[in-house]
mmCIF file of C-alpha atoms in Angstrom:
data_model
loop_
_atom_site.group_PDB
_atom_site.id
_atom_site.type_symbol
_atom_site.label_atom_id
_atom_site.label_comp_id
_atom_site.label_asym_id
_atom_site.label_seq_id
_atom_site.Cartn_x
_atom_site.Cartn_y
_atom_site.Cartn_z
ATOM 1 C CA MET A 771 -0.071 -0.083 -0.003
ATOM 2 C CA ASP A 772 3.243 2.248 0.227
ATOM 3 C CA ASP A 773 3.080 2.537 -3.458
ATOM 4 C CA ILE A 774 -0.603 4.091 -3.547
ATOM 5 C CA GLU A 775 -0.788 7.931 -2.828
ATOM 6 C CA VAL A 776 -3.903 9.589 -1.447
ATOM 7 C CA ARG A 777 -4.546 13.053 -2.368
ATOM 8 C CA ALA A 778 -6.647 15.649 -3.998
ATOM 9 C CA ALA A 779 -7.612 14.711 -7.585
ATOM 10 C CA ARG A 780 -6.074 16.732 -10.376
ATOM 11 C CA PRO A 781 -8.330 18.071 -13.211
ATOM 12 C CA GLU A 782 -6.630 15.591 -15.706
ATOM 13 C CA GLU A 783 -7.859 12.760 -13.553
ATOM 14 C CA LEU A 784 -11.312 13.580 -13.698
ATOM 15 C CA PRO A 785 -12.292 11.231 -16.709
ATOM 16 C CA ALA A 786 -10.852 8.505 -14.344
ATOM 17 C CA VAL A 787 -12.886 9.396 -11.582
ATOM 18 C CA ALA A 788 -15.973 9.545 -13.829
ATOM 19 C CA ALA A 789 -15.277 5.869 -14.611
ATOM 20 C CA LEU A 790 -15.256 5.071 -11.115
ATOM 21 C CA ARG A 791 -18.512 6.555 -10.574
ATOM 22 C CA TRP A 792 -19.786 4.724 -13.589
ATOM 23 C CA ARG A 793 -18.473 1.448 -11.972
ATOM 24 C CA TRP A 794 -20.055 2.006 -8.741
ATOM 25 C CA THR A 795 -23.532 2.824 -10.392
ATOM 26 C CA GLU A 796 -23.206 -0.401 -12.479
ATOM 27 C CA GLU A 797 -22.347 -2.498 -9.265
ATOM 28 C CA VAL A 798 -25.205 -1.081 -7.113
ATOM 29 C CA HIS A 799 -27.738 -0.422 -9.646
ATOM 30 C CA GLY A 800 -26.992 -2.696 -12.635
ATOM 31 C CA SER A 801 -27.380 -1.089 -16.220
ATOM 32 C CA VAL A 802 -26.654 2.723 -16.811
ATOM 33 C CA PRO A 803 -29.324 4.558 -18.691
ATOM 34 C CA MET A 804 -26.685 7.180 -20.284
ATOM 35 C CA PRO A 805 -23.958 6.456 -22.677
ATOM 36 C CA ARG A 806 -20.587 6.276 -20.846
ATOM 37 C CA ALA A 807 -18.620 8.797 -22.875
ATOM 38 C CA GLU A 808 -21.506 11.323 -22.354
ATOM 39 C CA PHE A 809 -21.361 10.693 -18.425
ATOM 40 C CA ALA A 810 -17.590 11.056 -18.573
ATOM 41 C CA ALA A 811 -17.717 14.451 -20.269
ATOM 42 C CA ARG A 812 -20.784 15.636 -18.308
ATOM 43 C CA PHE A 813 -19.356 14.465 -14.795
ATOM 44 C CA ALA A 814 -15.826 16.372 -15.616
ATOM 45 C CA ALA A 815 -17.679 19.441 -16.535
ATOM 46 C CA TRP A 816 -19.854 19.234 -13.377
ATOM 47 C CA ALA A 817 -16.802 18.639 -11.120
ATOM 48 C CA ALA A 818 -15.114 21.741 -12.810
ATOM 49 C CA ASP A 819 -17.968 23.921 -12.075
ATOM 50 C CA HIS A 820 -18.392 22.877 -8.560
ATOM 51 C CA THR A 821 -14.778 23.122 -7.116
ATOM 52 C CA ALA A 822 -16.139 25.534 -4.416
ATOM 53 C CA SER A 823 -18.376 22.967 -2.948
ATOM 54 C CA HIS A 824 -16.983 19.640 -3.766
ATOM 55 C CA ARG A 825 -13.291 18.227 -3.380
ATOM 56 C CA CYS A 826 -12.321 14.866 -4.705
ATOM 57 C CA SER A 827 -9.692 12.668 -2.906
ATOM 58 C CA VAL A 828 -8.151 9.827 -5.049
ATOM 59 C CA ALA A 829 -5.997 6.889 -4.551
ATOM 60 C CA VAL A 830 -3.454 6.718 -7.253
ATOM 61 C CA ARG A 831 -0.735 3.956 -8.301
ATOM 62 C CA ASP A 832 1.535 4.588 -10.971
ATOM 63 C CA GLY A 833 -0.990 7.155 -12.559
ATOM 64 C CA GLU A 834 -3.874 4.825 -12.171
ATOM 65 C CA VAL A 835 -7.011 6.032 -10.267
ATOM 66 C CA LEU A 836 -7.829 3.136 -7.881
ATOM 67 C CA GLY A 837 -10.351 4.894 -5.631
ATOM 68 C CA MET A 838 -12.159 8.086 -4.704
ATOM 69 C CA ALA A 839 -14.038 9.785 -2.041
ATOM 70 C CA TRP A 840 -15.685 13.315 -2.226
ATOM 71 C CA LEU A 841 -16.000 16.175 0.332
ATOM 72 C CA GLY A 842 -19.346 18.049 -0.019
ATOM 73 C CA VAL A 843 -19.375 21.485 1.741
ATOM 74 C CA VAL A 844 -22.849 22.746 2.840
ATOM 75 C CA VAL A 845 -22.690 26.556 3.986
ATOM 76 C CA ARG A 846 -24.876 26.771 7.247
ATOM 77 C CA VAL A 847 -26.677 30.132 8.419
ATOM 78 C CA PRO A 848 -24.709 32.095 10.899
ATOM 79 C CA HIS A 849 -25.543 32.548 14.487
ATOM 80 C CA PRO A 850 -24.101 34.822 17.153
ATOM 81 C CA ARG A 851 -21.386 32.662 18.350
ATOM 82 C CA SER A 852 -20.144 31.640 14.643
ATOM 83 C CA PHE A 853 -20.980 33.481 11.538
ATOM 84 C CA ASP A 854 -18.889 31.692 9.116
ATOM 85 C CA ARG A 855 -20.205 28.048 9.224
ATOM 86 C CA ALA A 856 -20.122 25.249 7.266
ATOM 87 C CA SER A 857 -20.556 21.452 7.365
ATOM 88 C CA GLY A 858 -19.451 18.642 5.147
ATOM 89 C CA ASP A 859 -20.772 15.569 3.729
ATOM 90 C CA LEU A 860 -18.656 12.470 2.911
ATOM 91 C CA GLN A 861 -19.877 11.280 -0.543
ATOM 92 C CA CYS A 862 -19.235 8.717 -3.283
ATOM 93 C CA VAL A 863 -16.417 6.677 -1.468
ATOM 94 C CA TYR A 864 -15.494 3.922 -4.046
ATOM 95 C CA VAL A 865 -12.537 1.584 -4.125
ATOM 96 C CA THR A 866 -11.930 -0.645 -7.333
ATOM 97 C CA PRO A 867 -12.920 -4.379 -6.303
ATOM 98 C CA ALA A 868 -9.226 -5.540 -6.810
ATOM 99 C CA GLU A 869 -8.003 -3.243 -4.259
ATOM 100 C CA ARG A 870 -10.694 -3.643 -1.543
ATOM 101 C CA GLY A 871 -10.053 -5.034 1.764
ATOM 102 C CA ARG A 872 -6.507 -3.323 2.180
ATOM 103 C CA GLY A 873 -7.231 -0.152 4.088
ATOM 104 C CA LEU A 874 -7.613 2.156 1.030
ATOM 105 C CA ALA A 875 -11.130 3.498 1.646
ATOM 106 C CA GLY A 876 -9.968 4.307 5.339
ATOM 107 C CA ARG A 877 -7.187 6.491 3.623
ATOM 108 C CA LEU A 878 -9.458 8.126 1.422
ATOM 109 C CA VAL A 879 -11.837 8.935 4.268
ATOM 110 C CA GLY A 880 -9.143 10.028 6.307
ATOM 111 C CA ASP A 881 -7.996 12.288 3.556
ATOM 112 C CA VAL A 882 -11.274 13.963 3.175
ATOM 113 C CA LEU A 883 -11.521 14.424 6.932
ATOM 114 C CA ALA A 884 -8.425 16.157 6.923
ATOM 115 C CA ALA A 885 -9.612 18.497 4.218
ATOM 116 C CA ALA A 886 -12.706 19.216 6.238
ATOM 117 C CA ARG A 887 -10.806 19.958 9.199
ATOM 118 C CA GLU A 888 -8.510 22.346 7.147
ATOM 119 C CA LEU A 889 -11.670 24.087 5.917
ATOM 120 C CA GLY A 890 -12.960 24.396 9.671
ATOM 121 C CA LEU A 891 -16.065 22.495 9.010
ATOM 122 C CA GLU A 892 -18.347 21.904 12.207
ATOM 123 C CA ARG A 893 -19.123 18.420 11.414
ATOM 124 C CA MET A 894 -19.466 15.803 8.940
ATOM 125 C CA THR A 895 -22.259 13.396 7.635
ATOM 126 C CA VAL A 896 -22.110 10.356 5.495
ATOM 127 C CA HIS A 897 -24.930 8.347 3.979
ATOM 128 C CA SER A 898 -23.764 4.673 4.146
ATOM 129 C CA SER A 899 -24.234 1.262 2.796
ATOM 130 C CA THR A 900 -24.821 -1.329 5.649
ATOM 131 C CA GLN A 901 -21.601 -2.962 4.778
ATOM 132 C CA ALA A 902 -19.756 0.383 4.915
ATOM 133 C CA VAL A 903 -20.813 1.242 8.517
ATOM 134 C CA PRO A 904 -18.048 -0.349 10.480
ATOM 135 C CA GLY A 905 -15.470 1.517 8.322
ATOM 136 C CA TYR A 906 -17.009 4.866 9.132
ATOM 137 C CA VAL A 907 -17.476 4.118 12.840
ATOM 138 C CA ARG A 908 -13.850 3.080 12.929
ATOM 139 C CA ALA A 909 -13.047 6.680 11.281
ATOM 140 C CA GLY A 910 -15.025 8.409 14.090
ATOM 141 C CA PHE A 911 -18.752 8.611 12.850
ATOM 142 C CA ALA A 912 -21.427 7.838 15.128
ATOM 143 C CA VAL A 913 -25.134 7.440 14.621
ATOM 144 C CA SER A 914 -27.042 10.540 15.466
ATOM 145 C CA PRO A 915 -30.534 10.215 17.175
ATOM 146 C CA VAL A 916 -31.508 14.053 15.724
ATOM 147 C CA LEU A 917 -30.085 13.682 12.214
ATOM 148 C CA LEU A 918 -33.045 12.976 10.134
ATOM 149 C CA GLN A 919 -33.698 12.624 6.564
ATOM 150 C CA LEU A 920 -36.600 12.707 4.092
ATOM 151 C CA ASP A 921 -36.683 11.286 0.855
ATOM 152 C CA LEU A 922 -38.431 13.933 -1.210
ATOM 153 C CA ARG A 923 -38.631 11.732 -4.410
ATOM 154 C CA GLU A 924 -41.125 9.459 -2.346
ATOM 155 C CA ALA A 925 -42.610 11.523 0.561
ATOM 156 C CA PRO A 926 -46.058 13.108 -0.094
ATOM 157 C CA PRO A 927 -46.140 16.885 -0.179
ATOM 158 C CA THR A 928 -47.380 18.219 3.234
ATOM 159 C CA GLY A 929 -49.213 21.283 3.688
#
C-alpha cells in the first residue's frame, strides 16, 4: 500500500474519477441509462463547475486512479457565536474491487476528513451502505438520534 498515493484529484484525473463513478453505479444499480462517454464528459464538467462546494480525493498507483471519496461542503446559516459556518458530507467513497479490503477506503476517508478540518467545518455526515458502516465508525462517525432525512422523491407533500 506504500505505492499508493492518496491526495486531492487533479483536473486531468476527472475522466478516471468519472469511470469509477460509472463502475459504482453499475455495481449497485446494474445498467446505466446514459452512454458512458456522455457521462464522463458531463461529470468532468460538473466537477470543474463545483470546485467551491466539492473536493475529490483519489488513491493513485502509477498514474491509475484506484479509488475516490468526495467532500461536499454545505454553508450553514450564521449564528451569534459563529458567523462563518459550514458542514461537510462525505460522498461517493469507492475503491476498485481488486483493491478492496486493504484499508484504502479508510485512507480516502482520512484524507477527506483532514480537508474538512483544514476548512474548519463543524461536522461531517455520511450516507452509508450497511456494509460500510463499520469503516465509518472506525473513522469516528457515530449514529445521531437527531439527524433525520426525508426522501423528497417518495414523500407526499405536506401542507
